[in-house]
């Protein structure tokens, strides 16, 4: 198994689908946000509020390279912004396989509206503000996400198992090629 990096906007299911796919493929799943929290001994929200986004993005950059130097054979759910800063996307494409988990912005907004408290970039936004934020941020980030080696169009109304099954098929195909 290669290094597989799951890209996509927050809330699309990178961690959930990654865990299911890793179990089906008998490989390890790594949640990059959890790695950042362990590395800094702070939650993502604390890092943002106490140190700022620029510091957070630098930690992401450094930790990504450290993980790739020491680890192989994994599926990693990345943070939503990770591919968009410090040449991280190019680095992931050079050292593994990237898969963009793509979902419609309206479905992302719906999912995030029900879980916004745990996400520092969207905490305390009204539904209208959240919708505008998702639209604007997705427009900027899409140019990075679309450079992934594979794109999986998700139906967020489908079961997690079905979407993870499609992800497993993509990973198996990439391993053969």
C-alpha positions as CSV (number, residue, x, y, z in Angstrom):
1,X,0.0,0.0,0.0
2,X,1.2,3.5,-0.8
3,X,0.8,6.6,1.1
4,X,-2.8,7.8,0.4
5,X,-3.7,11.4,1.2
6,X,-7.4,12.2,1.3
7,X,-8.1,15.9,0.4
8,X,-11.3,17.9,0.6
9,X,-13.2,20.5,2.4
10,X,-14.0,20.1,6.1
11,X,-17.0,18.0,6.8
12,X,-16.9,15.8,3.6
13,X,-15.9,12.7,5.6
14,X,-12.1,12.4,5.1
15,X,-11.7,10.9,8.6
16,X,-14.8,8.7,8.6
17,X,-14.3,7.3,5.1
18,X,-10.6,7.0,5.6
19,X,-11.0,4.9,8.7
20,X,-13.5,2.6,6.9
21,X,-11.3,2.3,3.8
22,X,-8.2,1.6,6.0
23,X,-10.0,-1.2,7.8
24,X,-11.2,-2.8,4.6
25,X,-7.7,-2.6,3.1
26,X,-6.0,-3.8,6.4
27,X,-3.8,-0.7,6.6
28,X,-3.4,2.2,9.0
29,X,-5.4,5.3,9.1
30,X,-3.9,8.6,10.2
31,X,-6.0,11.7,11.0
32,X,-3.7,14.6,10.4
33,X,-5.6,17.0,12.7
34,X,-5.2,14.5,15.5
35,X,-1.4,14.3,14.7
36,X,-1.2,18.1,14.8
37,X,-3.0,18.2,18.2
38,X,-0.7,15.5,19.6
39,X,2.4,17.3,18.2
40,X,1.4,20.6,19.7
41,X,-0.3,19.2,22.8
42,X,-3.2,21.6,22.1
43,X,-6.5,21.3,20.2
44,X,-6.8,22.8,16.7
45,X,-9.1,25.4,18.2
46,X,-6.5,26.3,20.8
47,X,-3.7,26.6,18.2
48,X,-5.8,28.9,16.1
49,X,-6.9,31.1,19.0
50,X,-3.6,31.2,20.9
51,X,-1.1,31.1,18.0
52,X,-3.0,32.1,14.8
53,X,-3.6,30.5,11.5
54,X,-0.1,31.2,10.1
55,X,1.5,29.3,13.0
56,X,-0.9,26.4,12.4
57,X,-0.1,26.2,8.7
58,X,3.6,26.1,9.5
59,X,3.1,23.3,12.0
60,X,1.1,21.4,9.3
61,X,3.9,21.9,6.8
62,X,6.6,20.7,9.2
63,X,4.6,17.7,10.5
64,X,3.6,16.5,7.1
65,X,7.2,16.2,6.0
66,X,8.2,14.5,9.3
67,X,5.4,11.9,8.9
68,X,6.4,11.2,5.3
69,X,10.0,10.7,6.3
70,X,9.1,8.2,8.9
71,X,5.9,6.5,7.8
72,X,4.8,4.4,4.8
73,X,1.7,2.5,3.9
74,X,-1.2,4.6,5.3
75,X,-4.3,6.4,4.5
76,X,-4.3,9.9,5.9
77,X,-7.3,12.3,6.3
78,X,-5.7,15.7,5.8
79,X,-6.9,19.0,7.2
80,X,-9.1,20.9,4.7
81,X,-6.6,23.6,4.1
82,X,-3.4,21.5,4.2
83,X,-3.1,21.2,0.3
84,X,-3.4,24.9,-0.1
85,X,-0.3,26.1,1.7
86,X,3.5,25.8,1.6
87,X,3.6,23.5,-1.5
88,X,2.0,20.7,0.6
89,X,-0.1,19.5,-2.4
90,X,3.0,19.1,-4.6
91,X,4.8,17.3,-1.7
92,X,1.9,14.9,-1.2
93,X,1.7,14.2,-4.9
94,X,5.4,13.5,-5.0
95,X,5.4,11.1,-2.0
96,X,2.0,9.4,-2.4
97,X,-1.4,9.3,-4.0
98,X,-3.9,12.1,-3.4
99,X,-7.7,11.6,-3.6
100,X,-10.0,14.6,-3.6
101,X,-13.3,13.7,-1.8
102,X,-15.6,16.2,-3.6
103,X,-19.0,17.1,-2.4
104,X,-21.5,19.9,-3.4
105,X,-21.2,23.0,-1.3
106,X,-24.8,22.8,-0.2
107,X,-24.3,19.4,1.2
108,X,-21.1,20.6,3.0
109,X,-23.0,23.5,4.5
110,X,-25.7,21.2,5.8
111,X,-23.3,18.9,7.4
112,X,-21.1,21.6,8.9
113,X,-24.2,23.5,10.3
114,X,-24.8,20.5,12.6
115,X,-21.2,20.3,13.8
116,X,-19.7,23.9,13.6
117,X,-18.8,24.2,17.3
118,X,-15.7,22.0,17.0
119,X,-14.3,23.8,13.9
120,X,-12.4,27.0,14.6
121,X,-12.7,28.5,11.1
122,X,-16.5,28.4,11.2
123,X,-17.4,28.7,14.9
124,X,-20.0,31.4,15.7
125,X,-21.0,31.9,12.1
126,X,-24.7,32.2,11.2
127,X,-26.1,29.8,8.6
128,X,-25.8,32.5,5.9
129,X,-22.3,33.4,6.9
130,X,-21.4,29.7,6.9
131,X,-22.9,29.2,3.4
132,X,-20.9,32.3,2.1
133,X,-17.7,31.0,3.8
134,X,-18.0,27.6,2.3
135,X,-18.8,29.0,-1.2
136,X,-15.9,31.4,-1.1
137,X,-13.3,29.1,0.5
138,X,-14.3,26.2,-1.7
139,X,-13.8,28.4,-4.7
140,X,-10.3,29.2,-3.6
141,X,-9.4,25.7,-2.5
142,X,-10.9,23.8,-5.4
143,X,-8.0,24.8,-7.7
144,X,-5.7,22.8,-5.3
145,X,-8.1,20.0,-4.6
146,X,-8.7,19.4,-8.4
147,X,-4.9,18.7,-8.8
148,X,-5.3,15.5,-6.8
149,X,-4.4,12.3,-8.7
150,X,-8.0,11.1,-8.3
151,X,-11.3,12.7,-7.7
152,X,-14.2,10.9,-5.9
153,X,-17.5,12.6,-6.3
154,X,-19.3,12.0,-3.0
155,X,-23.0,11.8,-2.4
156,X,-23.3,12.9,1.2
157,X,-26.8,11.5,1.4
158,X,-25.5,8.0,0.6
159,X,-24.2,5.7,3.3
160,X,-20.7,6.0,4.6
161,X,-20.0,2.4,3.7
162,X,-21.1,3.0,0.1
163,X,-18.8,6.0,-0.3
164,X,-16.0,4.2,1.5
165,X,-16.4,1.3,-0.9
166,X,-15.9,3.7,-3.9
167,X,-12.8,5.0,-2.2
168,X,-11.4,1.5,-1.7
169,X,-12.0,0.8,-5.4
170,X,-10.0,3.9,-6.3
171,X,-7.1,3.0,-4.0
172,X,-7.0,-0.6,-5.3
173,X,-6.9,0.7,-8.9
174,X,-4.1,3.2,-8.0
175,X,-2.1,0.4,-6.4
176,X,-2.2,-1.6,-9.6
177,X,-1.2,1.3,-11.8
